[in-house]
Each structure stands twice: as structure tokens, then as C-alpha cells.
PDB file of C-alpha atoms in Angstrom:
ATOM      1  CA  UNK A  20     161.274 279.004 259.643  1.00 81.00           C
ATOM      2  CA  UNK A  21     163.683 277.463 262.137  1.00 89.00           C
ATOM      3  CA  UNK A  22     161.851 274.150 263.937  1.00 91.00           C
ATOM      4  CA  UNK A  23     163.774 275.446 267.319  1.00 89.00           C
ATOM      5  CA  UNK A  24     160.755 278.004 267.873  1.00 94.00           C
ATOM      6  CA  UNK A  25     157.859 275.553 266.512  1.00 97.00           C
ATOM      7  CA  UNK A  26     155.645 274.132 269.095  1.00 98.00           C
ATOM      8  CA  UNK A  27     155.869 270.798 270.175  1.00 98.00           C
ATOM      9  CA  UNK A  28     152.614 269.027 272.041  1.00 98.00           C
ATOM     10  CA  UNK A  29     152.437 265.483 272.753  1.00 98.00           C
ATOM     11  CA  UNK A  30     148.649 264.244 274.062  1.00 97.00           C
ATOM     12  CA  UNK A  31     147.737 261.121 275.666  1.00 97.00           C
ATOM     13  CA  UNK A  32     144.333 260.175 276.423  1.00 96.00           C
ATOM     14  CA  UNK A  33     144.472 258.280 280.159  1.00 97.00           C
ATOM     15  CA  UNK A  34     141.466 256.147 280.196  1.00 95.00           C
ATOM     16  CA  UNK A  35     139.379 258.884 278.351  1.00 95.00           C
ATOM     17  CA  UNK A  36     135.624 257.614 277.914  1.00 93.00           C
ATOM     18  CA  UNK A  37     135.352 258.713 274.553  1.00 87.00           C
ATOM     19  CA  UNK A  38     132.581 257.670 271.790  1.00 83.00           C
ATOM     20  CA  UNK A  39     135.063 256.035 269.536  1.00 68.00           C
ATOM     21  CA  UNK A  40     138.034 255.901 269.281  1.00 53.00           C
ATOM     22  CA  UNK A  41     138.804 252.609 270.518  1.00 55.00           C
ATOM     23  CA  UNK A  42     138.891 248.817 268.766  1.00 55.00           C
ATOM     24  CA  UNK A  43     136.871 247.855 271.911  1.00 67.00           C
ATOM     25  CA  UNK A  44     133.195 248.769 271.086  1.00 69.00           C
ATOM     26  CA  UNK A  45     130.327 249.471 273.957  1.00 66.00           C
ATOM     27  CA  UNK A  46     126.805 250.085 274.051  1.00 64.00           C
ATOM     28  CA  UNK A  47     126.539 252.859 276.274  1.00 86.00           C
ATOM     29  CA  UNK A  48     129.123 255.449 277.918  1.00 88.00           C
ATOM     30  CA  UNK A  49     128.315 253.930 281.193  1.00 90.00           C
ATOM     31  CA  UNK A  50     129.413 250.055 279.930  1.00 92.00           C
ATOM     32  CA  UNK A  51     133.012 252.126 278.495  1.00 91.00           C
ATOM     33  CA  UNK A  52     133.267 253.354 281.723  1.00 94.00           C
ATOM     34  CA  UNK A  53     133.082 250.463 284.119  1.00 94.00           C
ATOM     35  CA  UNK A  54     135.351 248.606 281.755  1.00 94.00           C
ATOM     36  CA  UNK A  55     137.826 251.669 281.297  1.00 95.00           C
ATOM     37  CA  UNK A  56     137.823 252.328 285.148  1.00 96.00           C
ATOM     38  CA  UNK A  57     138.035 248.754 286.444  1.00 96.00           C
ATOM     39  CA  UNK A  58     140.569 248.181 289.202  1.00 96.00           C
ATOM     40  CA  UNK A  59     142.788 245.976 287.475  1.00 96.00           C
ATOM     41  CA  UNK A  60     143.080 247.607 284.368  1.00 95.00           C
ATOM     42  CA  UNK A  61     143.551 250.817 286.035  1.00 97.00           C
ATOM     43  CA  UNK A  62     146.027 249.389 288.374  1.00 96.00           C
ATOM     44  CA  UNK A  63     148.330 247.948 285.097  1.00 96.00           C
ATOM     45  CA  UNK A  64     148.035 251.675 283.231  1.00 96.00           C
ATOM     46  CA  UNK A  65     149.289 253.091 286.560  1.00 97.00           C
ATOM     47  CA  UNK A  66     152.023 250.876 286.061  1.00 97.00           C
ATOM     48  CA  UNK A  67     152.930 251.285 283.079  1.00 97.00           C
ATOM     49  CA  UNK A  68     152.786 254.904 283.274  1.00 97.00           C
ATOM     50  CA  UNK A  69     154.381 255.616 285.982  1.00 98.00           C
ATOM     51  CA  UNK A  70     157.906 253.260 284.821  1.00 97.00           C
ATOM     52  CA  UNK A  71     157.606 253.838 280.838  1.00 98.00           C
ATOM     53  CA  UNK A  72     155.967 256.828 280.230  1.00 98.00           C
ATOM     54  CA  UNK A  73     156.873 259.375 282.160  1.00 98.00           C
ATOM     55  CA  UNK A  74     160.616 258.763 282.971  1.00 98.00           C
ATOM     56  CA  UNK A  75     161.758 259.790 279.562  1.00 98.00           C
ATOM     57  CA  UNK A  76     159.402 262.947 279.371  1.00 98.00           C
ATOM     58  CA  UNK A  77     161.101 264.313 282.916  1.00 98.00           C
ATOM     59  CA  UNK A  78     164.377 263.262 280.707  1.00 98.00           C
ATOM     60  CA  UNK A  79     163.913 265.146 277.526  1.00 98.00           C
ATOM     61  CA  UNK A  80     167.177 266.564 276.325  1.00 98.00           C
ATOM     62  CA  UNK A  81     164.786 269.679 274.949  1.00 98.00           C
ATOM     63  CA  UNK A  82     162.187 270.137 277.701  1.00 98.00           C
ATOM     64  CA  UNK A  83     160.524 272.926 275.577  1.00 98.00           C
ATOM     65  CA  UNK A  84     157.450 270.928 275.016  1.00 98.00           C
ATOM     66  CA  UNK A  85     153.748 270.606 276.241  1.00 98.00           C
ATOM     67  CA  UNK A  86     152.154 267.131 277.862  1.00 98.00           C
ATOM     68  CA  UNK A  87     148.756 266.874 277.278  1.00 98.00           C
ATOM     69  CA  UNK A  88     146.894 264.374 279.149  1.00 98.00           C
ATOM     70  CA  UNK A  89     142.832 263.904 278.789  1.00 98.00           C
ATOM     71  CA  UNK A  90     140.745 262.867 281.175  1.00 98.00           C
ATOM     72  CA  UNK A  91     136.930 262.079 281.716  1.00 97.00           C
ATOM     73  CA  UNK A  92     134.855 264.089 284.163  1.00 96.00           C
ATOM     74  CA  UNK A  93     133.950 260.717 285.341  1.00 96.00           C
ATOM     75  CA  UNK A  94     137.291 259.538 286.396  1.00 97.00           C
ATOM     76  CA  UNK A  95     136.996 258.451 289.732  1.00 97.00           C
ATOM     77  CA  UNK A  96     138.323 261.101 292.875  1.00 97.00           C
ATOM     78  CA  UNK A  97     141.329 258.269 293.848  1.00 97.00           C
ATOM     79  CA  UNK A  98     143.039 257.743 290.249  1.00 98.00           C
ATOM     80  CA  UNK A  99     142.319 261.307 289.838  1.00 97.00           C
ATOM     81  CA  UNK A 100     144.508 262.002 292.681  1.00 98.00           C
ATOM     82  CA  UNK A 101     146.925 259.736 291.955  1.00 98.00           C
ATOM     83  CA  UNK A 102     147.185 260.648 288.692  1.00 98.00           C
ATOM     84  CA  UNK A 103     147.949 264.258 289.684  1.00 98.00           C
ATOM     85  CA  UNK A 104     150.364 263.145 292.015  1.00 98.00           C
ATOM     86  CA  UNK A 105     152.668 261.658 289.185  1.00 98.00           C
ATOM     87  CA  UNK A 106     152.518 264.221 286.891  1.00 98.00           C
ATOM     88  CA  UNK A 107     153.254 266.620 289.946  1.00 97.00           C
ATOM     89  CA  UNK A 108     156.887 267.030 288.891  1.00 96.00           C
ATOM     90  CA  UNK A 109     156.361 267.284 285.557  1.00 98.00           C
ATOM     91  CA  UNK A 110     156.069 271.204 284.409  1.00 97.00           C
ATOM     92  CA  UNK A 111     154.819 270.135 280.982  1.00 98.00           C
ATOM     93  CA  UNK A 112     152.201 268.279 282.131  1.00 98.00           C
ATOM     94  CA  UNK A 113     148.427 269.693 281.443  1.00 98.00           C
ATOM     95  CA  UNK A 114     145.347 267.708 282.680  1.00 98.00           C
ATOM     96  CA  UNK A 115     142.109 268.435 280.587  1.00 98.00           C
ATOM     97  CA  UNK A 116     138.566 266.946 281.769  1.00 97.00           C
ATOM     98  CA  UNK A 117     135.955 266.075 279.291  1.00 96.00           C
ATOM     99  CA  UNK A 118     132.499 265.053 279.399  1.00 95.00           C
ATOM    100  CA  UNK A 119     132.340 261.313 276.988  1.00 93.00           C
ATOM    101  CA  UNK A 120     132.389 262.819 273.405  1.00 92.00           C
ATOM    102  CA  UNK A 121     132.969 262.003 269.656  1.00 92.00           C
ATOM    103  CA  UNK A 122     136.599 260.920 269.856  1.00 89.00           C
ATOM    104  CA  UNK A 123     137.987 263.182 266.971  1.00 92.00           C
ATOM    105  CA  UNK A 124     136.237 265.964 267.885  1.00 94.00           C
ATOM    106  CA  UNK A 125     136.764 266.306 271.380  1.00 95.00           C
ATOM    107  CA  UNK A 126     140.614 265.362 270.668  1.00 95.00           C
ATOM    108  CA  UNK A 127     140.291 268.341 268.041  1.00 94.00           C
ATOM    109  CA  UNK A 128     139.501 270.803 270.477  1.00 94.00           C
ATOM    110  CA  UNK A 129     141.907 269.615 273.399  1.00 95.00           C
ATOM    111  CA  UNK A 130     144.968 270.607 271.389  1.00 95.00           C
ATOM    112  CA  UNK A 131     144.076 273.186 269.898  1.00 94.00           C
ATOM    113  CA  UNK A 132     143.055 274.925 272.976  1.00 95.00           C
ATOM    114  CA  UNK A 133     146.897 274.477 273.890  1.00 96.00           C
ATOM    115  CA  UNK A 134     148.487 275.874 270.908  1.00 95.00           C
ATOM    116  CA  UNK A 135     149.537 278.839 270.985  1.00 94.00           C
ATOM    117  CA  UNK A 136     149.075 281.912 268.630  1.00 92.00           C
ATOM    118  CA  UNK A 137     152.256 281.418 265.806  1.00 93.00           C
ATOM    119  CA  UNK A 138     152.989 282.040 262.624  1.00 94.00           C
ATOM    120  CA  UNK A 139     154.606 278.709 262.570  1.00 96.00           C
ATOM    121  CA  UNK A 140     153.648 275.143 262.354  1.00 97.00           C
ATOM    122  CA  UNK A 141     152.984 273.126 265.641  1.00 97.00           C
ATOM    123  CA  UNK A 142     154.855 269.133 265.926  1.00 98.00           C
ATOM    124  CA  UNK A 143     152.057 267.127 267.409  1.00 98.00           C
ATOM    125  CA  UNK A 144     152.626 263.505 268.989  1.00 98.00           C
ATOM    126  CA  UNK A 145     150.634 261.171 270.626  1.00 96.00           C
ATOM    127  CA  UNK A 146     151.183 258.085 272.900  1.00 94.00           C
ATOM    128  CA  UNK A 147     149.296 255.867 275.003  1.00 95.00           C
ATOM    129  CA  UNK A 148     149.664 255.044 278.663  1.00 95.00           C
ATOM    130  CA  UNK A 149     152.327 252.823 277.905  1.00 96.00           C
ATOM    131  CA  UNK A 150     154.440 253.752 275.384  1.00 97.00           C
ATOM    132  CA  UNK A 151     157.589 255.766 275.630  1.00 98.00           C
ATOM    133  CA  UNK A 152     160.146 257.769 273.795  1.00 98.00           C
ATOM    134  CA  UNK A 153     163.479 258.613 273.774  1.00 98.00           C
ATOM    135  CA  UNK A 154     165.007 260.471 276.102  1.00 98.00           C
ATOM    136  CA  UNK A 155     166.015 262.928 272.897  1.00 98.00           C
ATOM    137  CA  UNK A 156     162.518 262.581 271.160  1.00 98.00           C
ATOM    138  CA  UNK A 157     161.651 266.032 271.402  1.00 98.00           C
ATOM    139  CA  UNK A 158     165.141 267.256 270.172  1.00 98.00           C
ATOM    140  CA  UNK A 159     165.404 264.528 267.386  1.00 98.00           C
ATOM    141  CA  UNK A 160     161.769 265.965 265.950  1.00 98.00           C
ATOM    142  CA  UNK A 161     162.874 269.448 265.925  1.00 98.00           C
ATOM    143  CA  UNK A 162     165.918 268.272 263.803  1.00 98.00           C
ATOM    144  CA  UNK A 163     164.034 266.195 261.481  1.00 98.00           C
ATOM    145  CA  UNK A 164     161.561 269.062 260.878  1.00 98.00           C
ATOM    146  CA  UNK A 165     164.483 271.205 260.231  1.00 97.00           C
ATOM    147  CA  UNK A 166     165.783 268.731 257.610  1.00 97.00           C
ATOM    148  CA  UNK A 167     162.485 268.936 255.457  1.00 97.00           C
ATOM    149  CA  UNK A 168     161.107 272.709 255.524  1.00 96.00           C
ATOM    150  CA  UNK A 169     160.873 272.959 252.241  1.00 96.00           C
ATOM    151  CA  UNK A 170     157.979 270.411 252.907  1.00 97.00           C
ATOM    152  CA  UNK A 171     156.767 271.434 255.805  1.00 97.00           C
ATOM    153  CA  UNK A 172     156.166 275.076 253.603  1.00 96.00           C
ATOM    154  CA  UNK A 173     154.340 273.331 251.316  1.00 96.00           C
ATOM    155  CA  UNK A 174     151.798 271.272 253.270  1.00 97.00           C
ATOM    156  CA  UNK A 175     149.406 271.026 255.899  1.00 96.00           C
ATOM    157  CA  UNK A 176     150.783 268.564 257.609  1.00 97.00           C
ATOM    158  CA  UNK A 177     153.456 266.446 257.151  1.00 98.00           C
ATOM    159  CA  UNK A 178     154.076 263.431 259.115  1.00 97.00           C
ATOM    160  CA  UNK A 179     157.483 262.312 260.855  1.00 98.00           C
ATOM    161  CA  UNK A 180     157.774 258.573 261.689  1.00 98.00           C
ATOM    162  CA  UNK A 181     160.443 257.341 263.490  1.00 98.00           C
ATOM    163  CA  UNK A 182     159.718 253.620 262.911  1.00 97.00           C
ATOM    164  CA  UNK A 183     162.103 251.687 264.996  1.00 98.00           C
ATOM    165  CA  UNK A 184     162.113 251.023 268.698  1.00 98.00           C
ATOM    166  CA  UNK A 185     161.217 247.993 271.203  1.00 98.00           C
ATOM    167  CA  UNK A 186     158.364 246.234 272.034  1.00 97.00           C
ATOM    168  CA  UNK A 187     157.860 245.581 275.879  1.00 97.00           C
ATOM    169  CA  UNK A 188     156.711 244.155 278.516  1.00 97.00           C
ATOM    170  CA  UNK A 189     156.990 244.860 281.923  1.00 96.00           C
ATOM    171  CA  UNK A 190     156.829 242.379 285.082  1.00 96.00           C
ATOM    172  CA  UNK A 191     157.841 241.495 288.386  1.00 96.00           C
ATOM    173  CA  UNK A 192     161.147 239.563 286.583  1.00 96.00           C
ATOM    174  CA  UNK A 193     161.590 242.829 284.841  1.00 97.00           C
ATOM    175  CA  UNK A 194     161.220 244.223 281.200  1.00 97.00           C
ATOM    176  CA  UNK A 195     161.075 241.908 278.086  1.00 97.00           C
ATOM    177  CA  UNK A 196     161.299 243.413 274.622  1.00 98.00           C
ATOM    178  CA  UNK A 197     161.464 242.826 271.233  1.00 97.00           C
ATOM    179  CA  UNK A 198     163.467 245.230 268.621  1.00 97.00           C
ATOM    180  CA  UNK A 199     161.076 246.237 265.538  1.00 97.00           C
ATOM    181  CA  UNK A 200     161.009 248.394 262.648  1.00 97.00           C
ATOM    182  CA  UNK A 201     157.201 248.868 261.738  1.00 96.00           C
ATOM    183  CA  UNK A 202     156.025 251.599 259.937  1.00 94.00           C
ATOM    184  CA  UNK A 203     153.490 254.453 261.336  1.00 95.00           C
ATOM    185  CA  UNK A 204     153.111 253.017 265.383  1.00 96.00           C
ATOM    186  CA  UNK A 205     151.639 255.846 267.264  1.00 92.00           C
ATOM    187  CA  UNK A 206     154.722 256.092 269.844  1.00 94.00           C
ATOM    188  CA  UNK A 207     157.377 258.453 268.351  1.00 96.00           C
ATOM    189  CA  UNK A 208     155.288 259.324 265.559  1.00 97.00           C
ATOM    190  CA  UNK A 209     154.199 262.960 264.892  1.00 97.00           C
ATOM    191  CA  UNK A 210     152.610 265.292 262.824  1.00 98.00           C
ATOM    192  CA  UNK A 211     153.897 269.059 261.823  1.00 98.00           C
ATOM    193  CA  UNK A 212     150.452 271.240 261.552  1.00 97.00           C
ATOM    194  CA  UNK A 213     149.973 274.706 259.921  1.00 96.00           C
ATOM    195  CA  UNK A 214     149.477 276.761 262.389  1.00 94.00           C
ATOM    196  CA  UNK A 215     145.649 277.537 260.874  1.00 89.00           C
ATOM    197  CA  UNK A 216     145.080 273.986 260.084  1.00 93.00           C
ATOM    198  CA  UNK A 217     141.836 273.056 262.566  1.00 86.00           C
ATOM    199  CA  UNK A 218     142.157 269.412 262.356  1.00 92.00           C
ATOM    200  CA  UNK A 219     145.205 267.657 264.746  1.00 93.00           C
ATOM    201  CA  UNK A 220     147.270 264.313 264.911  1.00 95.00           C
ATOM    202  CA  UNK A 221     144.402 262.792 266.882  1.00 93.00           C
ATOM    203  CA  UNK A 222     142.374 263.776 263.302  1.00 92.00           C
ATOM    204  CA  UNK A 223     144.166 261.060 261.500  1.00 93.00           C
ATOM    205  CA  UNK A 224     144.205 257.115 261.552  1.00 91.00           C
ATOM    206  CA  UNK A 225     148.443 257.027 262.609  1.00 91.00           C
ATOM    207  CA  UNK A 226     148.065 252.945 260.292  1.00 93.00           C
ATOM    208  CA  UNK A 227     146.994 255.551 257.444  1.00 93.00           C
ATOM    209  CA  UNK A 228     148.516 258.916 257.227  1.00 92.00           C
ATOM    210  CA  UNK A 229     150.586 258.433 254.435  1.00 91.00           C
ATOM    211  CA  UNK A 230     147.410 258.267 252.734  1.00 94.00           C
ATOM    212  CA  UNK A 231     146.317 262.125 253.685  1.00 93.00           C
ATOM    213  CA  UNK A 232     150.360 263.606 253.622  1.00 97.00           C
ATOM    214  CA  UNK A 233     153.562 263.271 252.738  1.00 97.00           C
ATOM    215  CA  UNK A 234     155.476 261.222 255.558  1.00 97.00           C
ATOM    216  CA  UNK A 235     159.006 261.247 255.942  1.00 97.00           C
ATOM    217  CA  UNK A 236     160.029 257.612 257.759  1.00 97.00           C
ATOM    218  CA  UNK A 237     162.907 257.543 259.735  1.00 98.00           C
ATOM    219  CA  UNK A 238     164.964 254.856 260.869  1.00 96.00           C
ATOM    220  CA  UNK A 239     168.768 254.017 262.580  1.00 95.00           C
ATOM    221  CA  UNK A 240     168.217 254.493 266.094  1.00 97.00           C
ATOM    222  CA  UNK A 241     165.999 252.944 268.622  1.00 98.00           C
ATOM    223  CA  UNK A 242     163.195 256.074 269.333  1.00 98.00           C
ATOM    224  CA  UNK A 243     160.246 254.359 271.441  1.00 98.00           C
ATOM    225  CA  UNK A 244     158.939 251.642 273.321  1.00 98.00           C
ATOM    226  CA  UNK A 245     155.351 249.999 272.956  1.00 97.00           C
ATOM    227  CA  UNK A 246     154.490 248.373 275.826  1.00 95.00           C
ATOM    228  CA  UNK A 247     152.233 245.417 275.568  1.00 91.00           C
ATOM    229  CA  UNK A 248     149.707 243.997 278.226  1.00 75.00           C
ATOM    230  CA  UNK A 249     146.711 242.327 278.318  1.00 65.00           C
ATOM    231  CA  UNK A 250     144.321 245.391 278.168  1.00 53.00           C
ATOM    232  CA  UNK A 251     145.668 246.690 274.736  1.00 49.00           C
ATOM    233  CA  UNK A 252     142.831 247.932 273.135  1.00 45.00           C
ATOM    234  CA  UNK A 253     144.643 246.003 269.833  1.00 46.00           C
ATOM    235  CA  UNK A 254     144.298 242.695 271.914  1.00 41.00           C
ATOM    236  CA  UNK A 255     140.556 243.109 272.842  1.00 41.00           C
ATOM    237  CA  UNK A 256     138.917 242.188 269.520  1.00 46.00           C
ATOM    238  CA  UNK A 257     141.839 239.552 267.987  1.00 52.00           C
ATOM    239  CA  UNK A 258     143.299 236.067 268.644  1.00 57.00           C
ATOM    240  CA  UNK A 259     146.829 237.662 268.727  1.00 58.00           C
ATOM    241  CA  UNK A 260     149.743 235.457 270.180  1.00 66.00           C
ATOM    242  CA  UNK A 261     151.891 237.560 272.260  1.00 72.00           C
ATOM    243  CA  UNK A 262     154.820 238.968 271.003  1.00 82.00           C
ATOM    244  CA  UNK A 263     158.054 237.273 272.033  1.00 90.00           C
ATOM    245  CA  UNK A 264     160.458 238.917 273.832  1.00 96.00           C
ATOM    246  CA  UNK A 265     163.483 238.348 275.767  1.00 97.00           C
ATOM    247  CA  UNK A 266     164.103 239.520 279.057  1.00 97.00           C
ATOM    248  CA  UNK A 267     166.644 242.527 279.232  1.00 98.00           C
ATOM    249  CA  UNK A 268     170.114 241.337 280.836  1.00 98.00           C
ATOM    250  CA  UNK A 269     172.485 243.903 282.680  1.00 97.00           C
ATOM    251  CA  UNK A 270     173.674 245.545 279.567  1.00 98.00           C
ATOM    252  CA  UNK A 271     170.274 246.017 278.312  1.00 98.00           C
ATOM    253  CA  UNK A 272     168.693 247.884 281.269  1.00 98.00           C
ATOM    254  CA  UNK A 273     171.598 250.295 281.402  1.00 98.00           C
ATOM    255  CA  UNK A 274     170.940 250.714 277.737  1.00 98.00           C
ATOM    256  CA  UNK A 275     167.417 250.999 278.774  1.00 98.00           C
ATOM    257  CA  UNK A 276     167.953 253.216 281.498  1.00 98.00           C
ATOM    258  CA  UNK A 277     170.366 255.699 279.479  1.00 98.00           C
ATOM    259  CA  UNK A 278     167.939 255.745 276.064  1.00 98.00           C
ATOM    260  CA  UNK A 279     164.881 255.466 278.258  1.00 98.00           C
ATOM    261  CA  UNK A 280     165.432 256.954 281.419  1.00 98.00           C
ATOM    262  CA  UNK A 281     163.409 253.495 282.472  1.00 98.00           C
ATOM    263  CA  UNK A 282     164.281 251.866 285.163  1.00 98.00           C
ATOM    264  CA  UNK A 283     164.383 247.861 285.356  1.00 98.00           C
ATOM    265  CA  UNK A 284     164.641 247.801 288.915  1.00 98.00           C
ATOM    266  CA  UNK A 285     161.683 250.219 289.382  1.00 97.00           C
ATOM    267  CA  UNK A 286     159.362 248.233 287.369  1.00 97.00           C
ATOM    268  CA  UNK A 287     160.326 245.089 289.389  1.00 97.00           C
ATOM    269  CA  UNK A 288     159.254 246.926 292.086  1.00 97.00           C
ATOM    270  CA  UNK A 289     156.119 247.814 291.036  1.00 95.00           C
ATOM    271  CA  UNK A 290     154.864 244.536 289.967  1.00 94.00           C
ATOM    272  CA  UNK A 291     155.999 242.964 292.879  1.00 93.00           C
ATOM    273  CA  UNK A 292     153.280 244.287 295.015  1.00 76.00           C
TER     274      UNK A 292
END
């Protein structure tokens, strides 16, 4: 079982109206949908999109990998459009529309109509529109499920948390971050599935999958970034402070740039306007 042929799927749910799923609670699929779709919120996970998530996917020092991104059917024609546009010149990129549906399930069935047919298992990650990885992600979680086959033999699924990495926040002066070490974040977090295991990482709480498999944590070197804004579904429903960060100085964007592939001067840019 060498990890090097294992599939690797990340999925990210842009603005997906699903029926849970979220900290932020609604009445009706219509009342998710104007608040998922409004123009300012929409306009900030462009942003953030476009300048953290995607640079290090076009990056990846292994580009063997699939990008899942899910959609609703009721995403408006422009961000539609726009959204295609980004992910235009990225070949692993897949868009999937959905009608609104019960998170897990719908999640369920969006991977594993992208799997492929393998005797071996598939690595599974998720992020949200603003999070990023390292430009080695994919390559770093092919090693680390080559370290621990043994376990990977015997399980399900095993999870593989790399647990330290930056949290951000981007702006017209730039990016401010914060180094952390937290434990089982969604960004750079992943799951290795038996290949005729139905359920997904989408099918797990990330805050409690140590409680459903054996998780290997890893730790040493900086793996993702979780941005932070003001329409974080985390933010919606508590009195948090924001997290302090320091704005990155000449020496941190290159570092940012090289471990990234973000670009300070690009996110200026964008929240300029």
C-alpha cells in the first residue's frame, strides 16, 4: 500500500445553502440564502478566496489531487460566473450544484461521487473559503500516510492533523497573523477513508474525531492559514474578541509568499477597492 497512488480530495463548500451544517441557525432555506448570498459577505469570501485559498492549491508541490467545490443551485448567475472564472486555471478544480439539503448527507454523496474505483484508501481534506495550506500540503499528507500504514490497514479512517499554522487576517494594510498550535482546525486536517467506507470527512465533527478514530497529530512546521473575518460562521453566535495579530513585515510576506504562495501585495490590492 504505497500513499503515492492513494487518492487525495480536498472539498470546500462556497456559500453552500445547506440544512445544517453551520453555527448560524435559520428558519427557512430562503432566510440561509439571503444571508449566505448577501453582497458584502459574498464580496469578503471572494476575497479571501481568491488571495488565500487558491494560490497555494495552483502551488502544490504534488498536483495529483482533486478540488472539490459545492455549490447551491441557487447561487446567483454573477458569483457563479465569477466563481468559475477563478477556478478557470485550476485543473483540479470540480464545481458540484446542489439543491439545499441535510448537510452530512449531501456532503456524503459529493465526494463520493468523485472517488474513484481503488483498492486503496482515499486522503480527504476540507477547508473553508478562507483557509489555506501549504504549498507542500498534498505531498506532506502522502508522507504522513506513508509513515502510519500499519494503521491506516487497520482502520476505517484514520485522521491526520497537522495542528500548527497562522491565524490571519487580510486588509487593505495587508495580512496580520497570529502563529498557533491548536489541535483538530479543519484547514490542513484530513481523513484517510477505506476505500468501501460510505461515510466521508464532511461525516465527522473535525473538534471531535479523535473521538470516532485514531488521529495521528502532527506538529514542527507551519501547514495552514485560518483566515478570520467578520462573517465566520464561529463569530455569528459568540462574544469572541478578535484574535490579535501582528501585521506581516518584509520578511514575513516573503515567508508568506514562499510557504503560501500568498501574496501580501495582492491582498492589498484587493481590499483597496
Amino acid at each position: 500500500m504505497n500513499s503515492r497512488n492513494m487518492q487525495v480530495i480536498g472539498l470546500c463548500r462556497f456559500s453552500y445553502p445547506a440544512i445544517g451544517g453551520f453555527q448560524v441557525e435559520h428558519a427557512s432555506v430562503p432566510e440561509r440564502e439571503a444571508y449566505l448570498y448577501a453582497p458584502e459577505r459574498m464580496e469578503e469570501r471572494f476575497r479571501t478566496f481568491e488571495s488565500f485559498t487558491l494560490p497555494p492549491l495552483r502551488a502544490q508541490t504534488d498536483p495529483d489531487f482533486t478540488f472539490l467545490v459545492i455549490i447551491g443551485k441557487s447561487l446567483p448567475d454573477p458569483y457563479r460566473q465569477r466563481l468559475a472564472a477563478l477556478l478557470a486555471n485550476l485543473p483540479q478544480a470540480v464545481i458540484q450544484e446542489h439543491e439545499p439539503g441535510r448537510h452530512r448527507d449531501v456532503m456524503k454523496a459529493a465526494i463520493n461521487a468523485v472517488r474513484e474505483t481503488s483498492d486503496l484508501p482515499s486522503l480527504q481534506f476540507r477547508m473553508d473559503d478562507d483557509d489555506a495550506v501549504s504549498v507542500n500540503f498534498v505531498e506532506r499528507l502522502r508522507e504522513a500516510a506513508n509513515d502510519i500504514r500499519p494503521l491506516i490497514r487497520r482502520n476505517r479512517y484514520v485522521g491526520i492533523d497537522f495542528n500548527q499554522g497562522f491565524v490571519a487576517r487580510p486588509g487593505a494594510d495587508g495580512v496580520g497573523v497570529r502563529a498557533v498550535v491548536e489541535t483538530l482546525w479543519t484547514p490542513a486536517l484530513a481523513v484517510a477513508v477505506k476505500p468501501r467506507a460510505s461515510r466521508g470527512v464532511m461525516n465527522f465533527s473535525h473538534a471531535k474525531l479523535c473521538r470516532s478514530m485514531p488521529v495521528l497529530s502532527l506538529t514542527g512546521e507551519f501547514m495552514f492559514v485560518r483566515g478570520h473575518n467578520e462573517f465566520n460562521d464561529s463569530r455569528q453566535t459568540r462574544d469572541l474578541k478578535p484574535p490579535r495579530v501582528s501585521l506581516l513585515d518584509k520578511g514575513g510576506e516573503a515567508y508568506f509568499k514562499e510557504n503560501f504562495n500568498i501574496d501580501a501585495a495582492h491582498v492589498r490590492a484587493l481590499y483597496a477597492t
